[in-house]
Short mmCIF file of C-alpha atoms in Angstrom, two decimals:
data_model
loop_
_atom_site.label_atom_id
_atom_site.label_comp_id
_atom_site.label_asym_id
_atom_site.label_seq_id
_atom_site.Cartn_x
_atom_site.Cartn_y
_atom_site.Cartn_z
CA MET A 1 15.96 13.69 36.77
CA THR A 2 15.84 16.84 34.86
CA PRO A 3 13.64 16.12 30.91
CA GLN A 4 16.59 16.74 28.18
CA PHE A 5 15.17 14.66 25.54
CA ASP A 6 12.75 15.68 22.63
CA PHE A 7 12.17 11.82 21.22
CA GLY A 8 12.21 8.17 22.66
CA MET A 9 11.74 5.20 21.18
CA ILE A 10 10.60 1.83 22.57
CA GLY A 11 12.49 -0.94 19.62
CA LEU A 12 15.79 -0.14 18.47
CA GLY A 13 15.91 -2.33 15.52
CA VAL A 14 17.00 -0.96 12.36
CA MET A 15 13.81 1.25 11.51
CA GLY A 16 13.73 2.51 15.26
CA SER A 17 17.38 3.52 15.28
CA ASN A 18 17.52 4.96 12.66
CA LEU A 19 15.16 7.19 12.56
CA LEU A 20 16.45 8.55 16.41
CA LEU A 21 19.27 8.84 14.34
CA ASN A 22 17.60 11.28 12.09
CA LEU A 23 15.96 12.91 14.18
CA ALA A 24 19.37 13.85 15.97
CA ASP A 25 20.92 14.61 13.09
CA ASN A 26 18.49 17.29 12.50
CA GLY A 27 19.17 18.70 16.19
CA PHE A 28 16.97 16.48 18.53
CA ALA A 29 17.82 15.20 21.62
CA THR A 30 16.83 11.33 21.36
CA THR A 31 16.77 8.71 23.84
CA GLY A 32 16.00 4.66 23.13
CA TYR A 33 15.03 1.61 25.24
CA ASP A 34 14.66 -2.07 24.02
CA LEU A 35 14.99 -4.59 26.01
CA ASN A 36 18.58 -5.93 24.09
CA PRO A 37 21.37 -3.50 25.85
CA GLU A 38 23.39 -4.44 22.82
CA ARG A 39 21.11 -2.62 20.56
CA MET A 40 20.91 0.50 23.01
CA GLN A 41 25.39 0.35 23.06
CA ALA A 42 24.76 0.74 19.17
CA LEU A 43 23.09 3.01 18.91
CA GLU A 44 24.84 5.42 20.62
CA THR A 45 28.14 4.14 18.65
CA ALA A 46 26.10 5.13 15.95
CA ALA A 47 25.18 8.93 16.51
CA ARG A 48 27.20 11.51 14.33
CA PRO A 49 29.57 14.14 16.50
CA GLY A 50 27.81 16.29 17.93
CA THR A 51 24.26 14.80 18.54
CA THR A 52 22.49 14.05 21.19
CA VAL A 53 21.47 10.29 21.16
CA LYS A 54 21.27 7.87 24.23
CA GLY A 55 20.34 4.81 25.28
CA ALA A 56 18.13 4.42 28.60
CA ALA A 57 18.22 1.80 31.43
CA SER A 58 14.99 1.49 31.92
CA MET A 59 11.49 2.26 30.00
CA GLU A 60 10.53 4.24 33.29
CA GLU A 61 14.23 5.88 32.37
CA MET A 62 13.58 6.76 28.91
CA VAL A 63 9.93 8.29 30.06
CA LEU A 64 11.33 10.07 32.59
CA SER A 65 13.91 12.22 30.94
CA LEU A 66 11.35 13.52 28.08
CA LYS A 67 10.16 16.77 27.98
CA LYS A 68 6.92 17.32 28.43
CA PRO A 69 4.41 16.73 26.54
CA ARG A 70 6.27 13.19 26.55
CA LYS A 71 6.55 12.88 22.44
CA LEU A 72 7.44 8.84 21.92
CA MET A 73 7.00 6.27 19.60
CA MET A 74 6.95 2.26 19.36
CA LEU A 75 8.35 0.43 16.40
CA VAL A 76 7.67 -3.41 17.64
CA PRO A 77 6.07 -6.18 15.57
CA ALA A 78 2.39 -5.85 15.25
CA GLY A 79 -0.11 -7.14 17.64
CA ASN A 80 0.40 -8.82 21.30
CA PRO A 81 4.25 -7.19 21.58
CA VAL A 82 2.30 -3.03 20.87
CA ASP A 83 -0.05 -4.00 23.75
CA SER A 84 2.69 -5.20 25.94
CA ALA A 85 5.28 -2.08 25.12
CA ILE A 86 1.34 -0.37 26.00
CA ASN A 87 1.10 -1.86 29.64
CA SER A 88 4.37 -1.58 30.40
CA LEU A 89 4.75 1.92 29.63
CA LEU A 90 1.25 3.46 31.24
CA PRO A 91 2.51 3.18 34.36
CA HIS A 92 5.20 5.95 33.27
CA LEU A 93 2.49 7.92 31.34
CA GLU A 94 1.15 10.77 32.36
CA SER A 95 -2.33 12.69 31.27
CA GLY A 96 -1.12 14.84 27.95
CA ASP A 97 1.68 12.45 26.71
CA ILE A 98 2.25 11.39 22.96
CA LEU A 99 2.43 7.90 21.92
CA ILE A 100 2.75 6.77 18.69
CA ASP A 101 2.54 3.11 17.23
CA GLY A 102 5.09 3.43 13.93
CA GLY A 103 4.53 -0.53 12.93
CA ASN A 104 2.49 -2.21 10.40
CA SER A 105 -0.87 -2.66 13.09
CA PHE A 106 -4.13 -4.00 11.65
CA TYR A 107 -5.77 -0.25 11.74
CA ARG A 108 -8.92 -1.68 13.94
CA ASP A 109 -6.61 -2.62 17.14
CA THR A 110 -5.57 0.93 16.37
CA LEU A 111 -8.91 2.27 16.97
CA ARG A 112 -9.21 0.09 20.38
CA ARG A 113 -6.26 1.42 21.38
CA VAL A 114 -6.55 4.98 20.83
CA ALA A 115 -10.12 4.46 23.05
CA GLN A 116 -8.19 3.18 25.19
CA LEU A 117 -5.47 5.61 25.92
CA HIS A 118 -8.19 8.10 25.28
CA GLU A 119 -9.73 7.84 28.54
CA GLN A 120 -6.11 8.29 30.63
CA GLY A 121 -5.51 11.31 28.93
CA ILE A 122 -3.17 10.35 26.35
CA HIS A 123 -2.91 11.47 22.53
CA PHE A 124 -2.62 7.63 20.69
CA PHE A 125 -1.42 8.02 17.00
CA GLY A 126 -0.64 5.35 14.57
CA MET A 127 1.71 6.07 12.03
CA GLY A 128 2.14 4.14 8.87
CA ILE A 129 5.87 4.60 7.68
CA SER A 130 7.50 4.12 4.05
CA GLY A 131 10.53 3.69 2.98
CA GLY A 132 12.36 0.48 5.15
CA GLU A 133 16.06 0.87 6.88
CA LEU A 134 17.35 3.50 4.62
CA GLY A 135 14.48 5.31 4.12
CA ALA A 136 14.50 5.63 8.38
CA ARG A 137 17.46 6.94 8.26
CA LEU A 138 17.75 9.98 5.61
CA GLY A 139 14.24 10.59 5.04
CA PRO A 140 11.17 8.76 5.34
CA SER A 141 7.03 9.11 4.18
CA MET A 142 4.89 8.84 7.22
CA MET A 143 1.67 8.71 7.63
CA PRO A 144 0.47 9.84 11.12
CA GLY A 145 -3.02 9.90 12.29
CA GLY A 146 -5.41 10.58 15.55
CA ASP A 147 -5.65 13.89 17.66
CA ARG A 148 -5.29 16.83 15.24
CA GLU A 149 -4.34 18.96 18.31
CA ALA A 150 -1.81 17.04 19.92
CA TYR A 151 -0.62 16.45 16.42
CA GLN A 152 0.80 20.34 16.46
CA PHE A 153 3.71 18.40 19.18
CA LEU A 154 4.79 15.88 16.13
CA LYS A 155 4.68 18.15 13.59
CA PRO A 156 8.45 19.94 13.85
CA LEU A 157 9.82 16.89 14.23
CA LEU A 158 8.05 14.71 11.64
CA GLU A 159 8.54 17.94 9.17
CA ALA A 160 12.32 17.97 9.78
CA VAL A 161 13.27 13.91 9.07
CA ALA A 162 11.00 13.14 6.56
CA ALA A 163 11.70 13.16 3.02
CA GLU A 164 10.86 15.45 0.34
CA ALA A 165 9.26 16.12 -2.71
CA ASP A 166 8.90 19.37 -5.01
CA GLY A 167 9.81 21.48 -1.93
CA LYS A 168 7.60 20.03 0.94
CA PRO A 169 7.96 17.10 3.59
CA CYS A 170 6.49 14.14 2.88
CA VAL A 171 4.28 13.70 5.89
CA ALA A 172 1.06 15.22 6.80
CA PHE A 173 -1.86 14.65 9.43
CA MET A 174 -3.51 11.74 7.67
CA GLY A 175 -7.13 12.32 10.01
CA LYS A 176 -8.95 11.10 12.97
CA GLY A 177 -8.39 8.03 14.71
CA ALA A 178 -6.64 5.30 13.08
CA ALA A 179 -6.64 6.88 9.76
CA GLY A 180 -2.58 6.68 9.75
CA HIS A 181 -2.58 2.92 9.89
CA TYR A 182 -5.30 3.25 7.46
CA VAL A 183 -3.77 4.41 4.42
CA LYS A 184 -0.76 2.84 5.40
CA MET A 185 -2.29 -0.51 4.48
CA VAL A 186 -4.04 0.70 1.14
CA HIS A 187 -0.45 2.11 0.66
CA ASN A 188 1.09 -1.41 1.10
CA GLY A 189 -1.97 -2.89 -0.93
CA ILE A 190 -1.04 -0.80 -4.25
CA GLU A 191 2.43 -1.33 -3.66
CA TYR A 192 1.10 -5.44 -3.81
CA ALA A 193 -0.07 -4.54 -7.26
CA MET A 194 2.17 -2.72 -8.76
CA MET A 195 5.44 -5.56 -7.75
CA GLN A 196 2.70 -8.09 -9.18
CA MET A 197 2.35 -6.09 -12.47
CA ILE A 198 6.18 -5.93 -12.35
CA SER A 199 6.56 -9.43 -12.09
CA GLU A 200 3.89 -10.16 -14.32
CA VAL A 201 6.15 -8.26 -17.37
CA TYR A 202 9.19 -9.75 -16.14
CA ASP A 203 7.65 -13.51 -17.19
CA ILE A 204 6.37 -12.15 -20.54
CA LEU A 205 10.13 -10.65 -21.45
CA HIS A 206 11.87 -13.53 -19.38
CA ARG A 207 10.20 -16.29 -19.84
CA GLY A 208 7.79 -15.43 -22.69
CA ALA A 209 10.05 -13.56 -25.18
CA GLY A 210 13.62 -15.08 -23.52
CA TYR A 211 15.27 -12.16 -22.85
CA THR A 212 18.45 -12.21 -20.16
CA ALA A 213 19.33 -10.37 -17.43
CA GLU A 214 21.33 -8.10 -19.25
CA GLN A 215 18.81 -7.01 -21.65
CA LEU A 216 15.95 -7.06 -18.97
CA GLN A 217 17.80 -4.24 -16.98
CA ALA A 218 18.72 -2.04 -19.71
CA LEU A 219 15.01 -2.09 -20.53
CA PHE A 220 13.96 -1.47 -16.90
CA GLN A 221 16.50 1.61 -16.85
CA LYS A 222 15.45 2.90 -19.95
CA TRP A 223 11.60 2.98 -18.92
CA ASN A 224 12.87 4.39 -15.32
CA ASP A 225 14.18 7.19 -16.85
CA GLY A 226 10.13 8.02 -18.60
CA PRO A 227 6.77 8.09 -17.71
CA LEU A 228 7.30 5.10 -15.68
CA GLN A 229 9.82 6.39 -13.44
CA SER A 230 9.56 5.40 -9.87
CA PHE A 231 10.79 3.38 -7.11
CA LEU A 232 10.22 -0.17 -7.77
CA ILE A 233 10.77 0.37 -11.48
CA GLU A 234 14.38 1.49 -10.74
CA ILE A 235 15.01 -1.25 -7.94
CA THR A 236 13.94 -3.79 -9.98
CA ALA A 237 16.16 -2.80 -13.24
CA ASP A 238 19.15 -2.86 -10.27
CA VAL A 239 17.95 -6.53 -9.05
CA PHE A 240 19.08 -7.55 -12.79
CA ARG A 241 22.65 -6.80 -12.08
CA PHE A 242 23.13 -9.23 -9.82
CA ARG A 243 25.11 -11.97 -10.07
CA ASP A 244 25.03 -15.24 -7.21
CA THR A 245 28.34 -15.11 -5.67
CA GLU A 246 28.68 -19.28 -5.60
CA THR A 247 26.98 -20.31 -8.68
CA LYS A 248 27.60 -17.18 -11.15
CA ALA A 249 24.43 -16.97 -12.46
CA TRP A 250 22.07 -14.63 -12.19
CA LEU A 251 21.08 -14.04 -9.08
CA VAL A 252 17.36 -13.47 -9.46
CA ASP A 253 16.90 -17.00 -11.04
CA MET A 254 18.53 -18.42 -8.39
CA ILE A 255 15.58 -16.81 -6.44
CA LEU A 256 13.09 -19.97 -5.06
CA ASP A 257 9.97 -18.32 -6.49
CA GLU A 258 7.67 -18.13 -3.46
CA ALA A 259 6.46 -14.76 -1.94
CA GLY A 260 6.39 -13.68 1.53
CA SER A 261 4.12 -10.89 3.01
CA LYS A 262 3.31 -9.04 6.71
CA GLY A 263 -0.39 -9.41 6.83
CA THR A 264 -1.36 -5.90 4.94
CA GLY A 265 -2.36 -6.94 1.63
CA ARG A 266 -4.78 -9.42 2.94
CA TRP A 267 -6.29 -6.86 5.53
CA THR A 268 -6.49 -3.99 2.43
CA THR A 269 -8.48 -6.89 0.37
CA GLN A 270 -10.53 -7.87 2.68
CA GLU A 271 -11.38 -4.18 4.09
CA ALA A 272 -12.43 -3.05 0.87
CA LEU A 273 -15.25 -5.85 0.57
CA ASN A 274 -16.45 -4.59 3.59
CA LEU A 275 -16.93 -1.04 2.64
CA PRO A 276 -17.42 -2.49 -0.43
CA VAL A 277 -14.95 -1.08 -2.80
CA ALA A 278 -13.63 -2.47 -6.11
CA ILE A 279 -9.84 -3.02 -5.68
CA PRO A 280 -9.57 -6.71 -8.21
CA ALA A 281 -6.00 -5.29 -8.90
CA ILE A 282 -4.93 -5.60 -5.67
CA ASP A 283 -6.89 -8.75 -4.74
CA ALA A 284 -5.58 -10.32 -8.01
CA ALA A 285 -1.52 -9.62 -6.35
CA VAL A 286 -2.96 -11.35 -2.85
CA ALA A 287 -3.73 -14.38 -4.34
CA ALA A 288 -0.85 -14.69 -6.63
CA ARG A 289 1.34 -14.50 -3.39
CA THR A 290 -1.07 -17.23 -2.24
CA LEU A 291 -0.41 -19.07 -5.51
CA SER A 292 3.79 -18.66 -5.25
CA GLY A 293 3.09 -20.23 -1.91
CA VAL A 294 1.56 -23.93 -2.60
CA ARG A 295 5.04 -24.76 -4.82
CA GLY A 296 4.41 -28.26 -4.42
CA GLN A 297 1.42 -28.56 -5.63
CA ARG A 298 2.12 -26.10 -8.88
CA GLN A 299 5.21 -28.53 -9.81
CA GLU A 300 2.70 -32.05 -8.94
CA ALA A 301 0.29 -29.86 -11.35
CA ALA A 302 2.78 -28.86 -14.07
CA LYS A 303 3.42 -32.33 -14.24
CA LEU A 304 -0.28 -33.19 -15.19
CA PHE A 305 -1.20 -30.43 -17.51
CA GLY A 306 2.19 -29.32 -18.83
CA GLN A 307 3.97 -26.79 -19.02
CA LYS A 308 2.37 -24.99 -22.10
CA THR A 309 4.25 -21.86 -22.27
CA ALA A 310 4.63 -20.49 -25.69
CA ALA A 311 6.74 -18.33 -27.05
CA VAL A 312 5.69 -14.74 -27.43
CA ASN A 313 6.57 -12.35 -30.20
CA LYS A 314 9.51 -10.74 -30.07
CA ALA A 315 7.98 -7.32 -32.29
CA ALA A 316 9.73 -4.32 -32.35
CA ALA A 317 6.32 -3.43 -30.30
CA LEU A 318 6.95 -5.38 -27.81
CA GLU A 319 8.39 -3.28 -25.52
CA ALA A 320 6.37 -0.23 -25.96
CA GLU A 321 3.69 -2.35 -25.68
CA LEU A 322 4.81 -3.60 -21.87
CA GLU A 323 5.46 0.04 -21.07
CA SER A 324 1.88 1.00 -21.81
CA ALA A 325 0.35 -1.69 -19.76
CA LEU A 326 2.14 -1.17 -16.94
CA PHE A 327 2.23 2.71 -17.02
CA THR A 328 -1.83 1.88 -17.47
CA GLY A 329 -1.92 -0.75 -14.68
CA PHE A 330 0.02 1.38 -11.90
CA ILE A 331 -2.88 4.37 -12.94
CA CYS A 332 -5.66 1.69 -12.08
CA ALA A 333 -3.30 0.38 -8.81
CA TYR A 334 -3.54 3.70 -7.83
CA ALA A 335 -7.08 4.48 -8.57
CA GLN A 336 -8.77 1.21 -6.80
CA GLY A 337 -6.42 2.50 -3.67
CA LEU A 338 -7.20 6.52 -3.39
CA SER A 339 -11.22 5.35 -4.10
CA MET A 340 -11.11 3.10 -1.29
CA LEU A 341 -9.48 5.69 0.75
CA ALA A 342 -12.10 8.17 0.07
CA ALA A 343 -14.22 5.33 0.87
CA ALA A 344 -13.42 4.81 4.04
CA SER A 345 -12.45 8.51 4.74
CA HIS A 346 -16.51 9.23 4.84
CA GLU A 347 -17.67 5.53 6.50
CA GLU A 348 -15.11 5.70 8.84
CA GLY A 349 -15.25 8.97 9.64
CA MET A 350 -11.23 9.46 9.07
CA ASP A 351 -11.74 12.21 7.06
CA ILE A 352 -8.51 11.11 5.24
CA PRO A 353 -6.94 14.64 3.10
CA LEU A 354 -6.62 12.59 -0.22
CA PRO A 355 -4.48 15.70 -1.91
CA ALA A 356 -2.03 15.39 1.44
CA VAL A 357 -2.05 11.77 0.65
CA VAL A 358 -0.83 11.95 -2.14
CA GLN A 359 1.92 14.81 -1.24
CA VAL A 360 2.85 11.74 0.84
CA TRP A 361 3.91 9.33 -1.44
CA LYS A 362 5.68 11.34 -3.87
CA GLY A 363 8.57 10.73 -1.92
CA GLY A 364 10.68 8.46 0.34
CA CYS A 365 7.92 5.99 0.21
CA ILE A 366 7.76 2.26 -1.99
CA ILE A 367 4.93 3.39 -4.16
CA ARG A 368 6.44 6.66 -5.08
CA SER A 369 6.83 7.25 -8.95
CA ALA A 370 6.18 10.50 -11.48
CA LEU A 371 2.67 9.42 -11.66
CA LEU A 372 1.65 10.43 -8.60
CA LYS A 373 2.54 14.19 -9.56
CA GLN A 374 -0.31 13.97 -12.63
CA LEU A 375 -2.98 12.85 -9.18
CA GLU A 376 -2.03 15.33 -7.15
CA GLN A 377 -2.67 17.88 -10.14
CA ALA A 378 -6.32 16.11 -10.39
CA PHE A 379 -6.88 16.18 -6.63
CA ALA A 380 -5.99 19.84 -6.97
CA GLN A 381 -8.93 20.47 -9.72
CA ASN A 382 -11.36 18.30 -6.98
CA GLU A 383 -10.38 17.45 -3.17
CA THR A 384 -13.06 15.22 -3.56
CA LEU A 385 -12.47 12.91 -6.65
CA PRO A 386 -14.28 9.31 -5.94
CA ASN A 387 -11.97 7.89 -8.31
CA ILE A 388 -8.92 9.51 -10.33
CA LEU A 389 -10.19 7.70 -13.62
CA LEU A 390 -12.80 10.86 -13.73
CA ASP A 391 -10.15 13.36 -14.08
CA LYS A 392 -10.09 14.22 -17.67
CA THR A 393 -6.43 14.22 -17.73
CA VAL A 394 -5.67 10.93 -16.22
CA ALA A 395 -8.67 9.29 -18.28
CA GLY A 396 -6.43 11.04 -21.34
CA LEU A 397 -3.74 9.23 -20.22
CA VAL A 398 -5.62 5.84 -20.28
CA GLN A 399 -6.96 6.62 -22.98
CA GLU A 400 -3.09 6.96 -24.76
CA HIS A 401 -1.83 3.53 -23.23
CA GLU A 402 -4.50 1.58 -23.10
CA SER A 403 -4.32 -0.30 -26.85
CA GLY A 404 -0.79 -1.88 -24.79
CA LEU A 405 -2.37 -3.17 -22.51
CA ARG A 406 -4.48 -5.08 -24.14
CA ASN A 407 -2.00 -6.35 -26.85
CA VAL A 408 0.18 -7.28 -24.52
CA LEU A 409 -2.53 -9.21 -22.77
CA THR A 410 -3.77 -11.02 -26.09
CA GLN A 411 0.02 -12.68 -26.33
CA ALA A 412 0.38 -13.41 -22.50
CA ILE A 413 -2.92 -15.42 -22.42
CA ALA A 414 -1.91 -17.31 -25.70
CA ALA A 415 0.93 -17.91 -24.19
CA ALA A 416 0.17 -19.43 -21.23
CA VAL A 417 1.61 -16.77 -19.26
CA PRO A 418 0.18 -15.35 -16.18
CA VAL A 419 -1.12 -12.17 -15.78
CA PRO A 420 -3.94 -11.55 -13.13
CA ALA A 421 -2.93 -8.55 -12.01
CA LEU A 422 -3.29 -6.46 -15.44
CA SER A 423 -5.95 -8.23 -16.64
CA ALA A 424 -7.67 -7.49 -13.60
CA SER A 425 -6.77 -3.61 -14.02
CA LEU A 426 -8.07 -3.89 -17.52
CA ALA A 427 -11.12 -5.98 -16.30
CA TYR A 428 -11.31 -2.95 -13.71
CA LEU A 429 -10.99 -0.01 -16.23
CA ASP A 430 -13.71 -1.82 -18.72
CA SER A 431 -16.07 -2.02 -16.38
CA TYR A 432 -15.83 1.21 -14.64
CA ARG A 433 -16.28 3.08 -17.71
CA SER A 434 -19.28 0.62 -18.52
CA GLU A 435 -22.83 2.57 -18.83
CA ARG A 436 -24.31 -0.68 -18.16
CA LEU A 437 -23.07 -3.61 -16.96
CA PRO A 438 -24.83 -7.66 -17.17
CA THR A 439 -25.44 -7.33 -13.08
CA ASN A 440 -29.06 -7.11 -14.80
CA LEU A 441 -29.18 -10.58 -15.25
CA VAL A 442 -27.27 -11.68 -11.67
CA GLN A 443 -30.53 -9.61 -10.16
CA ALA A 444 -32.85 -11.79 -12.53
CA GLN A 445 -30.89 -14.54 -11.23
CA ARG A 446 -30.83 -13.63 -7.74
CA ASP A 447 -34.45 -12.67 -8.07
CA TYR A 448 -35.45 -16.01 -9.35
CA PHE A 449 -33.77 -17.88 -6.43
CA GLY A 450 -33.65 -16.43 -3.80
CA ALA A 451 -36.92 -13.92 -4.03
CA HIS A 452 -34.30 -10.69 -3.65
CA THR A 453 -36.54 -9.07 -5.74
CA TYR A 454 -34.73 -5.81 -8.53
CA LYS A 455 -34.90 -2.30 -9.54
CA ARG A 456 -36.82 -1.54 -13.42
CA THR A 457 -34.83 1.01 -15.83
CA ASP A 458 -38.48 2.55 -16.91
CA ARG A 459 -40.06 3.45 -13.67
CA GLU A 460 -39.26 3.90 -9.77
CA GLY A 461 -39.88 1.38 -7.08
CA VAL A 462 -38.84 -2.29 -5.76
CA PHE A 463 -39.72 -5.45 -8.21
CA HIS A 464 -40.34 -9.57 -7.93
CA THR A 465 -41.14 -11.64 -10.67
CA GLU A 466 -42.69 -15.28 -9.99
CA TRP A 467 -40.87 -17.13 -12.36
CA HIS A 468 -41.29 -20.47 -11.54
CA GLU A 469 -45.09 -19.85 -13.07
CA GLY A 470 -43.50 -19.96 -15.99
CA PRO A 471 -43.59 -16.38 -18.90
CA ASP A 472 -47.40 -17.31 -20.14
CA GLU A 473 -48.81 -17.24 -17.21
CA GLN A 474 -47.41 -13.95 -15.69
CA PRO A 475 -49.37 -10.51 -15.65
CA GLU A 476 -50.02 -8.45 -18.71
CA PRO A 477 -47.70 -5.57 -18.22
#
């Protein structure tokens, strides 16, 4: 068989098909394989006239039809399906071929697969993709990580189909090993936090202040025209436009309050603890989804404790303060995620380029926002910035808006409206900029019950006190 295709895809669901069609629209010859033959037929039918898109009769046929070095991607569910697809492909691959896992795989699984395929001379990439099915078709944000030398063969294809922001493609080499999937994992953690904060503001306005869907839609649309401009604010405004076709009630009010998840938020929390890096707003967002899942217990508790939600004061300042609260919370979410990437890049030896990460997130992805331009400028000043809160301009923005967050939290707490992610953001901010924290007492307690020792403020060394002897029995200092 004469090789004729530039790129192949295993898994022709919505994402896989749309990426292939996107590549074809940009002049690349593409082929795909799926266990479901109807998907391959649908792929060919959806191709635009003049493009080259073909379904393959078998995995072997697809591989043999690719130009060398062969470039192909898997878009199958994370976990065992990825390993099964790799095992099916291996007999047909050769040294120098490039295989991409474009799903949301756990980065430690990706590390294992990189090592496994390296032994056979195959370049394995873990690549995060953000933007959903529409992004895949029109321009996603992509985060590939793996072998830098092999990336040169992928770069022209990926840059051709990626979203653009400020004239630059929203795809870049994210670093060594499993860097691509690690960056996507943290991206999703930030996404969790931002979505949770938006839902908390919605709760304050709707349940606390009695805002209608029409009022909410107008307000979020207004916010999207200002400093909060972002994909998530934009789609939130759109959500409030929809009525349920059956009941004619606002659709958002008919949706059950149980949030699903695919594990990436939980992985972010777990891996941050392993580093360790503090990401309390992301942790709170993960916990909030978990709490949403015990709906039966919540209903029982509501009966036991009574619904205590009070009215929130609909003062003229409320909307402006909520806007500032979200703005500050978004900065804290980005700060926590990017600080995690900075730490992981060093600890895991991934060499993640943070300025490139910010550029990739500026377009096509779920967490894109106008704020990222400011973060880009911060990294332009210092590429190795460990936390964006250390940038003077970012710090100035926080100082300008933080009073709104404090006032909002005061009202929400008084009204018994839960605000876990916004609260965690303020606690993180106050803790991070505190020259002295009360953990000196924690160290004293640890030394008291476990002889864990402590350091002193006035001299070098490690110390232990025999606390059980009592203060009067201690030797003179």
